[in-house]
Amino acid sequence: MSLDRKIYGKTPDGDSVFLFTLTNANKLEAKITNYGGILVSLMVPDREGKLEDIVLGFDTFAEYLKKNRYFGAIVGRYCNRIANGKFSIDGVEYSCSKNEGENQLHGGVRGFDKVVWDVNEISGSQGDGLVLTYLSKNGEEGYPGNLSVSVTYLLTNQNELRIEYSAKTDQTTVLNLTQHSYFNLSGERLEDVRGCDLMLNADHFTPVNESLIPTGEIRTVRGTVMDFTHSVKIAENAEKGDSSLLSQGGYDHNWVLNNPDGKLILAARTIEPSSGRGMEVHTTEPGLQFYTGNFLDGSLIGKGGKAYQKHAGYCFETQHFPDSPNHSNFPTTLLKPDDSYTQSTIFRFFAN
Ligand code: BGC
């Protein structure tokens, strides 16, 4: 186990940013920066033991500043979308910054993915890690309340990347945090992720309109292209039924996890056939946005000078449902001063 820290670069505001390298007893290696809490690289063995980087991103800090597409970042205050950038709390209407047409996506113009977090290194019997903290001031991106957020990344010797979130506010606000890594378990070959097998532990999903805003309905996955209750190849499933449910020819939806009590449950399991690399996602959250990189179109040049084509990565964004502040039938995302926000999410890696 080891933990190393070096200077990664400077933001335009002159803040120094660090790059940390965590290595576990089995040589898994995670590189994480305190800019946006970005997971910059994650080296994971295939069935032959070959370590390869399985997250999309960039070779330099300058590119993360310029080409930021939430790659690997911590997203907040509100991950996913808020319709019309508006919500009400106790009869008071709030407008948050709009950065996707009329809507807000992933926390607005300068969300948690674009701020510098304070950082502390931790070391324990389970593995090494980082504690990132950030104070989001009252009014930031239009949200009420001073919000203190803490995100702990821990790389364990059980080949898990554990992410523990917590937050407190001094005024009632809304909060929805996630981690936005684009995974490609084939490593450098960047195989189309739709060739992977996938199981999602969810009997329902939240249908969306053309702007990817939930209609409010909670619909069964049975008999639809959304049914991943049994492991199936993603591309085959997408062809099985009504493709109008898809977005840009792919998945970009919130599944309602079978997790009514907020326990730590297995939410997703995926295997990449050629490398044998697999990943499980465990979470305490009620939802998971499964996104197959439909908006990647080859114009973005990533690590090693490679163009990221459509479906070059998939995201497993454990979260509350999109636009929850405007849907009283969705689990609440309100955070009151007397409450504490907590979330645990684990990405567990294996090969077979
Ligand atoms: C959203 C996509 C969006 C992507 C940006 C995902 O969480 O659901 O619609 O394009 O984030 O990285």
Tab-separated table of C-alpha atoms and ligand atoms in Angstrom:
chain	number	residue	atom	x	y	z
A	1	MET	CA	0.000	0.000	0.000
A	2	SER	CA	1.285	3.462	-0.708
A	3	LEU	CA	0.228	7.053	-1.167
A	4	ASP	CA	2.177	9.624	-3.128
A	5	ARG	CA	1.476	13.300	-3.766
A	6	LYS	CA	2.817	15.655	-6.409
A	7	ILE	CA	1.947	19.047	-7.859
A	8	TYR	CA	-0.461	18.602	-10.783
A	9	GLY	CA	-0.844	22.221	-11.907
A	10	LYS	CA	-2.328	25.614	-11.153
A	11	THR	CA	-5.854	26.849	-11.776
A	12	PRO	CA	-6.392	30.193	-13.576
A	13	ASP	CA	-7.053	31.630	-10.054
A	14	GLY	CA	-3.524	30.602	-9.028
A	15	ASP	CA	-4.478	27.703	-6.752
A	16	SER	CA	-2.078	24.779	-6.740
A	17	VAL	CA	-3.670	21.449	-7.404
A	18	PHE	CA	-2.236	18.054	-6.432
A	19	LEU	CA	-2.256	14.612	-7.966
A	20	PHE	CA	-2.331	11.719	-5.504
A	21	THR	CA	-1.431	8.150	-6.365
A	22	LEU	CA	-2.962	5.412	-4.226
A	23	THR	CA	-1.706	1.855	-4.666
A	24	ASN	CA	-3.200	-1.177	-2.925
A	25	ALA	CA	-1.611	-4.505	-1.929
A	26	ASN	CA	-2.625	-6.059	-5.294
A	27	LYS	CA	-1.075	-3.207	-7.331
A	28	LEU	CA	-4.369	-1.554	-8.248
A	29	GLU	CA	-3.587	2.111	-8.616
A	30	ALA	CA	-5.860	5.157	-8.484
A	31	LYS	CA	-4.744	8.671	-9.371
A	32	ILE	CA	-6.979	11.373	-7.940
A	33	THR	CA	-6.727	15.156	-8.004
A	34	ASN	CA	-8.271	17.600	-5.552
A	35	TYR	CA	-9.479	19.672	-8.545
A	36	GLY	CA	-13.097	18.520	-8.882
A	37	GLY	CA	-12.230	15.363	-6.922
A	38	ILE	CA	-11.425	13.853	-10.309
A	39	LEU	CA	-10.422	10.218	-10.573
A	40	VAL	CA	-7.757	10.703	-13.235
A	41	SER	CA	-6.756	7.089	-13.781
A	42	LEU	CA	-7.511	3.667	-12.377
A	43	MET	CA	-5.229	0.748	-13.172
A	44	VAL	CA	-7.021	-2.592	-12.820
A	45	PRO	CA	-5.855	-6.112	-13.827
A	46	ASP	CA	-7.510	-8.197	-16.554
A	47	ARG	CA	-7.839	-11.996	-16.359
A	48	GLU	CA	-4.106	-12.383	-17.204
A	49	GLY	CA	-3.154	-9.874	-14.511
A	50	LYS	CA	-2.398	-7.099	-17.028
A	51	LEU	CA	-2.970	-3.693	-15.470
A	52	GLU	CA	-4.657	-1.104	-17.646
A	53	ASP	CA	-6.296	2.244	-17.088
A	54	ILE	CA	-10.077	1.766	-17.185
A	55	VAL	CA	-11.344	5.361	-16.888
A	56	LEU	CA	-11.565	7.978	-19.612
A	57	GLY	CA	-9.849	11.313	-19.124
A	58	PHE	CA	-6.892	13.407	-20.194
A	59	ASP	CA	-3.100	13.296	-20.019
A	60	THR	CA	-2.639	16.781	-18.547
A	61	PHE	CA	-4.254	19.025	-15.966
A	62	ALA	CA	-4.572	21.784	-18.602
A	63	GLU	CA	-6.897	19.528	-20.589
A	64	TYR	CA	-9.078	18.842	-17.550
A	65	LEU	CA	-9.438	22.616	-17.182
A	66	LYS	CA	-10.315	23.139	-20.838
A	67	LYS	CA	-12.248	20.079	-21.930
A	68	ASN	CA	-14.110	19.282	-18.737
A	69	ARG	CA	-16.987	16.931	-19.440
A	70	TYR	CA	-17.356	15.745	-15.834
A	71	PHE	CA	-14.877	12.952	-16.600
A	72	GLY	CA	-14.126	11.237	-13.287
A	73	ALA	CA	-15.398	14.156	-11.212
A	74	ILE	CA	-17.473	14.604	-8.083
A	75	VAL	CA	-20.678	16.275	-9.234
A	76	GLY	CA	-22.851	18.627	-7.152
A	77	ARG	CA	-24.615	20.429	-5.618
A	78	TYR	CA	-27.218	18.731	-7.739
A	79	CYS	CA	-26.005	16.052	-10.116
A	80	ASN	CA	-28.195	15.398	-13.158
A	81	ARG	CA	-30.905	17.834	-14.218
A	82	ILE	CA	-33.167	20.435	-12.624
A	83	ALA	CA	-35.936	21.516	-14.997
A	84	ASN	CA	-35.923	25.222	-15.886
A	85	GLY	CA	-33.266	25.757	-13.210
A	86	LYS	CA	-36.036	26.280	-10.650
A	87	PHE	CA	-37.244	24.698	-7.443
A	88	SER	CA	-39.125	25.768	-4.314
A	89	ILE	CA	-38.406	25.190	-0.660
A	90	ASP	CA	-41.095	26.080	1.906
A	91	GLY	CA	-42.892	28.246	-0.662
A	92	VAL	CA	-39.764	30.211	-1.643
A	93	GLU	CA	-38.704	29.820	-5.272
A	94	TYR	CA	-35.000	29.507	-6.076
A	95	SER	CA	-33.371	29.879	-9.501
A	96	CYS	CA	-30.162	27.997	-10.037
A	97	SER	CA	-27.792	28.660	-12.920
A	98	LYS	CA	-28.839	27.189	-16.263
A	99	ASN	CA	-26.072	25.524	-18.245
A	100	GLU	CA	-27.983	23.185	-20.575
A	101	GLY	CA	-30.576	25.196	-22.457
A	102	GLU	CA	-33.335	26.056	-20.014
A	103	ASN	CA	-32.197	23.456	-17.506
A	104	GLN	CA	-29.400	22.973	-15.069
A	105	LEU	CA	-27.059	19.992	-15.495
A	106	HIS	CA	-24.604	18.721	-12.877
A	107	GLY	CA	-24.601	21.690	-10.514
A	108	GLY	CA	-24.441	24.578	-12.997
A	109	VAL	CA	-21.733	26.725	-14.522
A	110	ARG	CA	-19.146	26.054	-11.829
A	111	GLY	CA	-20.210	22.948	-9.988
A	112	PHE	CA	-18.220	20.783	-7.584
A	113	ASP	CA	-16.369	19.243	-10.559
A	114	LYS	CA	-14.632	22.591	-11.194
A	115	VAL	CA	-13.618	23.692	-7.694
A	116	VAL	CA	-10.473	23.045	-5.696
A	117	TRP	CA	-11.142	20.843	-2.676
A	118	ASP	CA	-9.118	20.833	0.543
A	119	VAL	CA	-7.484	17.487	1.000
A	120	ASN	CA	-6.167	15.196	3.738
A	121	GLU	CA	-4.444	11.891	3.250
A	122	ILE	CA	-5.595	8.890	5.298
A	123	SER	CA	-4.063	5.493	5.854
A	124	GLY	CA	-5.645	2.562	7.624
A	125	SER	CA	-5.797	-1.215	7.766
A	126	GLN	CA	-8.368	-1.268	4.926
A	127	GLY	CA	-6.279	0.820	2.548
A	128	ASP	CA	-5.141	4.339	1.758
A	129	GLY	CA	-7.335	7.236	0.850
A	130	LEU	CA	-8.100	10.918	0.623
A	131	VAL	CA	-10.603	13.088	2.415
A	132	LEU	CA	-11.729	15.972	0.220
A	133	THR	CA	-13.680	18.826	1.777
A	134	TYR	CA	-15.363	21.854	0.281
A	135	LEU	CA	-17.461	24.711	1.636
A	136	SER	CA	-20.098	25.745	-0.877
A	137	LYS	CA	-21.208	29.223	0.153
A	138	ASN	CA	-24.819	30.344	0.487
A	139	GLY	CA	-26.062	31.356	-2.980
A	140	GLU	CA	-23.415	29.471	-4.955
A	141	GLU	CA	-24.933	28.617	-8.361
A	142	GLY	CA	-28.252	29.818	-6.889
A	143	TYR	CA	-28.534	27.296	-4.035
A	144	PRO	CA	-29.441	28.354	-0.506
A	145	GLY	CA	-27.353	27.577	2.579
A	146	ASN	CA	-23.688	27.272	3.423
A	147	LEU	CA	-22.986	23.643	2.697
A	148	SER	CA	-19.942	21.737	4.014
A	149	VAL	CA	-19.248	18.671	1.923
A	150	SER	CA	-16.813	15.855	2.528
A	151	VAL	CA	-15.947	13.082	0.086
A	152	THR	CA	-13.631	10.244	1.103
A	153	TYR	CA	-12.009	8.048	-1.515
A	154	LEU	CA	-10.520	4.806	-0.168
A	155	LEU	CA	-8.699	2.233	-2.290
A	156	THR	CA	-9.011	-1.014	-0.339
A	157	ASN	CA	-7.023	-4.232	-0.509
A	158	GLN	CA	-10.283	-5.938	-1.560
A	159	ASN	CA	-9.908	-4.135	-4.901
A	160	GLU	CA	-12.601	-1.626	-4.140
A	161	LEU	CA	-12.727	2.096	-4.631
A	162	ARG	CA	-14.986	3.229	-1.814
A	163	ILE	CA	-16.567	6.675	-1.865
A	164	GLU	CA	-18.160	8.034	1.299
A	165	TYR	CA	-20.013	11.328	1.087
A	166	SER	CA	-21.296	13.509	3.903
A	167	ALA	CA	-22.665	17.042	4.103
A	168	LYS	CA	-24.223	19.560	6.507
A	169	THR	CA	-26.052	22.797	5.740
A	170	ASP	CA	-27.044	25.854	7.812
A	171	GLN	CA	-30.228	26.483	5.757
A	172	THR	CA	-32.614	24.057	4.097
A	173	THR	CA	-31.317	23.257	0.628
A	174	VAL	CA	-31.351	20.491	-1.986
A	175	LEU	CA	-28.446	18.135	-2.524
A	176	ASN	CA	-27.627	15.263	-4.874
A	177	LEU	CA	-24.020	14.098	-5.181
A	178	THR	CA	-22.419	11.568	-7.488
A	179	GLN	CA	-19.137	10.388	-8.988
A	180	HIS	CA	-18.956	10.723	-12.755
A	181	SER	CA	-16.287	8.338	-14.033
A	182	TYR	CA	-16.593	7.054	-17.567
A	183	PHE	CA	-15.394	3.439	-17.404
A	184	ASN	CA	-14.104	1.289	-20.201
A	185	LEU	CA	-13.129	-2.090	-18.786
A	186	SER	CA	-11.329	-3.142	-21.995
A	187	GLY	CA	-8.636	-0.595	-21.114
A	188	GLU	CA	-6.631	0.975	-23.934
A	189	ARG	CA	-8.581	-0.823	-26.691
A	190	LEU	CA	-11.594	1.341	-25.873
A	191	GLU	CA	-14.052	-1.314	-27.080
A	192	ASP	CA	-17.644	-0.127	-27.495
A	193	VAL	CA	-19.096	-0.467	-23.985
A	194	ARG	CA	-22.332	-1.891	-25.395
A	195	GLY	CA	-20.464	-5.173	-25.856
A	196	CYS	CA	-20.395	-5.601	-22.066
A	197	ASP	CA	-22.804	-7.691	-20.026
A	198	LEU	CA	-24.827	-5.756	-17.503
A	199	MET	CA	-27.130	-6.434	-14.597
A	200	LEU	CA	-28.992	-3.585	-12.905
A	201	ASN	CA	-30.790	-4.306	-9.649
A	202	ALA	CA	-33.826	-2.222	-10.571
A	203	ASP	CA	-37.420	-3.152	-11.400
A	204	HIS	CA	-38.370	0.409	-12.395
A	205	PHE	CA	-36.989	3.439	-14.175
A	206	THR	CA	-38.001	7.092	-14.551
A	207	PRO	CA	-39.054	7.899	-18.162
A	208	VAL	CA	-37.861	11.264	-19.482
A	209	ASN	CA	-38.911	13.864	-22.044
A	210	GLU	CA	-36.767	14.981	-25.014
A	211	SER	CA	-34.637	17.175	-22.684
A	212	LEU	CA	-33.970	14.176	-20.427
A	213	ILE	CA	-36.166	15.606	-17.668
A	214	PRO	CA	-38.248	12.954	-15.863
A	215	THR	CA	-41.957	13.034	-16.599
A	216	GLY	CA	-42.616	12.011	-12.984
A	217	GLU	CA	-43.747	8.519	-13.885
A	218	ILE	CA	-42.107	5.514	-12.232
A	219	ARG	CA	-42.439	2.730	-14.799
A	220	THR	CA	-41.725	-0.985	-14.702
A	221	VAL	CA	-38.747	-2.177	-16.745
A	222	ARG	CA	-40.540	-5.433	-17.617
A	223	GLY	CA	-40.903	-5.990	-21.339
A	224	THR	CA	-38.793	-2.927	-22.198
A	225	VAL	CA	-35.223	-2.213	-23.323
A	226	MET	CA	-34.643	-1.001	-19.743
A	227	ASP	CA	-34.865	-4.497	-18.261
A	228	PHE	CA	-31.408	-5.449	-16.978
A	229	THR	CA	-32.690	-7.454	-14.022
A	230	HIS	CA	-30.818	-10.451	-15.486
A	231	SER	CA	-27.356	-10.043	-16.924
A	232	VAL	CA	-27.519	-9.329	-20.668
A	233	LYS	CA	-25.279	-7.798	-23.313
A	234	ILE	CA	-26.121	-4.077	-23.434
A	235	ALA	CA	-26.343	-3.856	-27.251
A	236	GLU	CA	-28.618	-6.915	-27.472
A	237	ASN	CA	-30.963	-5.545	-24.854
A	238	ALA	CA	-31.187	-2.199	-26.633
A	239	GLU	CA	-32.384	-3.994	-29.769
A	240	LYS	CA	-35.030	-6.073	-28.025
A	241	GLY	CA	-37.811	-3.527	-27.818
A	242	ASP	CA	-39.055	-0.004	-28.304
A	243	SER	CA	-35.941	2.007	-29.181
A	244	SER	CA	-37.823	5.297	-28.768
A	245	LEU	CA	-37.224	4.841	-25.046
A	246	LEU	CA	-33.503	5.303	-25.682
A	247	SER	CA	-31.757	8.647	-25.907
A	248	GLN	CA	-29.378	9.412	-28.813
A	249	GLY	CA	-29.427	5.681	-29.529
A	250	GLY	CA	-28.205	4.770	-26.070
A	251	TYR	CA	-28.933	4.669	-22.383
A	252	ASP	CA	-29.024	7.881	-20.388
A	253	HIS	CA	-31.644	7.178	-17.746
A	254	ASN	CA	-32.228	6.887	-14.057
A	255	TRP	CA	-33.079	3.433	-12.757
A	256	VAL	CA	-35.020	3.112	-9.514
A	257	LEU	CA	-32.856	0.720	-7.546
A	258	ASN	CA	-34.508	-2.020	-5.518
A	259	ASN	CA	-33.378	-0.249	-2.383
A	260	PRO	CA	-36.372	1.141	-0.464
A	261	ASP	CA	-34.469	1.296	2.857
A	262	GLY	CA	-31.287	3.024	1.728
A	263	LYS	CA	-29.089	0.040	2.629
A	264	LEU	CA	-25.768	-0.675	0.961
A	265	ILE	CA	-26.930	-2.925	-1.892
A	266	LEU	CA	-25.529	-4.364	-5.101
A	267	ALA	CA	-26.830	-1.933	-7.745
A	268	ALA	CA	-24.991	-3.030	-10.888
A	269	ARG	CA	-22.643	-5.703	-12.171
A	270	THR	CA	-20.898	-5.498	-15.520
A	271	ILE	CA	-18.321	-7.673	-17.293
A	272	GLU	CA	-16.207	-6.873	-20.334
A	273	PRO	CA	-15.863	-10.177	-22.205
A	274	SER	CA	-12.503	-9.803	-23.968
A	275	SER	CA	-10.462	-8.741	-20.914
A	276	GLY	CA	-12.565	-10.553	-18.322
A	277	ARG	CA	-12.573	-7.379	-16.217
A	278	GLY	CA	-15.701	-6.881	-14.186
A	279	MET	CA	-17.079	-4.299	-11.853
A	280	GLU	CA	-19.774	-4.214	-9.222
A	281	VAL	CA	-21.413	-1.044	-8.005
A	282	HIS	CA	-22.775	-1.041	-4.463
A	283	THR	CA	-24.625	1.939	-3.068
A	284	THR	CA	-26.945	3.301	-0.408
A	285	GLU	CA	-28.639	5.575	-2.986
A	286	PRO	CA	-32.162	5.045	-4.415
A	287	GLY	CA	-31.185	5.689	-8.049
A	288	LEU	CA	-28.543	5.062	-10.655
A	289	GLN	CA	-28.050	7.030	-13.867
A	290	PHE	CA	-26.651	4.577	-16.371
A	291	TYR	CA	-25.178	6.502	-19.297
A	292	THR	CA	-23.478	4.941	-22.340
A	293	GLY	CA	-21.510	8.004	-23.501
A	294	ASN	CA	-24.043	8.843	-26.215
A	295	PHE	CA	-22.864	12.444	-26.541
A	296	LEU	CA	-19.256	11.477	-27.234
A	297	ASP	CA	-18.769	11.905	-30.979
A	298	GLY	CA	-15.044	11.520	-31.631
A	299	SER	CA	-14.316	15.239	-31.383
A	300	LEU	CA	-12.898	14.998	-27.883
A	301	ILE	CA	-9.280	13.803	-27.781
A	302	GLY	CA	-8.485	11.982	-24.579
A	303	LYS	CA	-5.598	10.064	-23.040
A	304	GLY	CA	-2.869	8.940	-25.414
A	305	GLY	CA	-4.237	11.200	-28.159
A	306	LYS	CA	-7.202	8.882	-28.726
A	307	ALA	CA	-10.528	10.257	-29.912
A	308	TYR	CA	-13.428	9.299	-27.671
A	309	GLN	CA	-16.091	7.898	-29.965
A	310	LYS	CA	-19.754	7.402	-29.104
A	311	HIS	CA	-20.065	4.627	-26.474
A	312	ALA	CA	-16.342	4.755	-25.559
A	313	GLY	CA	-17.277	4.829	-21.889
A	314	TYR	CA	-20.185	4.186	-19.557
A	315	CYS	CA	-21.080	5.867	-16.271
A	316	PHE	CA	-22.744	4.419	-13.200
A	317	GLU	CA	-23.901	7.521	-11.361
A	318	THR	CA	-25.347	6.523	-8.015
A	319	GLN	CA	-27.718	9.307	-7.010
A	320	HIS	CA	-31.193	10.494	-6.133
A	321	PHE	CA	-33.514	10.876	-9.108
A	322	PRO	CA	-33.090	13.762	-11.570
A	323	ASP	CA	-35.239	16.832	-10.943
A	324	SER	CA	-36.449	15.453	-7.589
A	325	PRO	CA	-37.056	18.946	-6.140
A	326	ASN	CA	-39.896	19.268	-8.687
A	327	HIS	CA	-41.424	15.793	-8.143
A	328	SER	CA	-43.013	15.191	-4.748
A	329	ASN	CA	-43.398	11.447	-5.527
A	330	PHE	CA	-39.589	11.006	-5.781
A	331	PRO	CA	-37.423	10.376	-2.688
A	332	THR	CA	-36.642	13.783	-1.222
A	333	THR	CA	-33.354	15.584	-1.865
A	334	LEU	CA	-34.062	18.248	0.771
A	335	LEU	CA	-31.337	18.704	3.340
A	336	LYS	CA	-32.303	20.537	6.535
A	337	PRO	CA	-29.904	22.061	9.080
A	338	ASP	CA	-30.711	19.300	11.600
A	339	ASP	CA	-30.049	16.523	9.069
A	340	SER	CA	-26.836	15.040	7.746
A	341	TYR	CA	-26.425	13.915	4.174
A	342	THR	CA	-24.597	10.591	3.766
A	343	GLN	CA	-23.946	8.312	0.826
A	344	SER	CA	-21.728	5.257	0.414
A	345	THR	CA	-20.824	3.929	-3.010
A	346	ILE	CA	-18.341	1.162	-3.783
A	347	PHE	CA	-16.863	0.232	-7.148
A	348	ARG	CA	-15.510	-3.315	-6.733
A	349	PHE	CA	-13.265	-4.784	-9.420
A	350	PHE	CA	-12.633	-8.418	-10.356
A	351	ALA	CA	-11.530	-10.459	-13.358
A	352	ASN	CA	-12.602	-13.869	-14.615
B	1	BGC	C1	-25.958	12.801	-18.258
B	1	BGC	C2	-25.730	12.966	-19.730
B	1	BGC	C3	-24.642	13.993	-19.922
B	1	BGC	C4	-23.408	13.513	-19.223
B	1	BGC	C5	-22.305	14.523	-19.294
B	1	BGC	C6	-24.696	12.308	-17.659
B	1	BGC	O1	-24.872	12.190	-16.284
B	1	BGC	O2	-27.036	11.955	-17.979
B	1	BGC	O3	-26.916	13.364	-20.394
B	1	BGC	O4	-24.369	14.216	-21.272
B	1	BGC	O5	-23.680	13.251	-17.880
B	1	BGC	O6	-21.116	13.936	-18.948
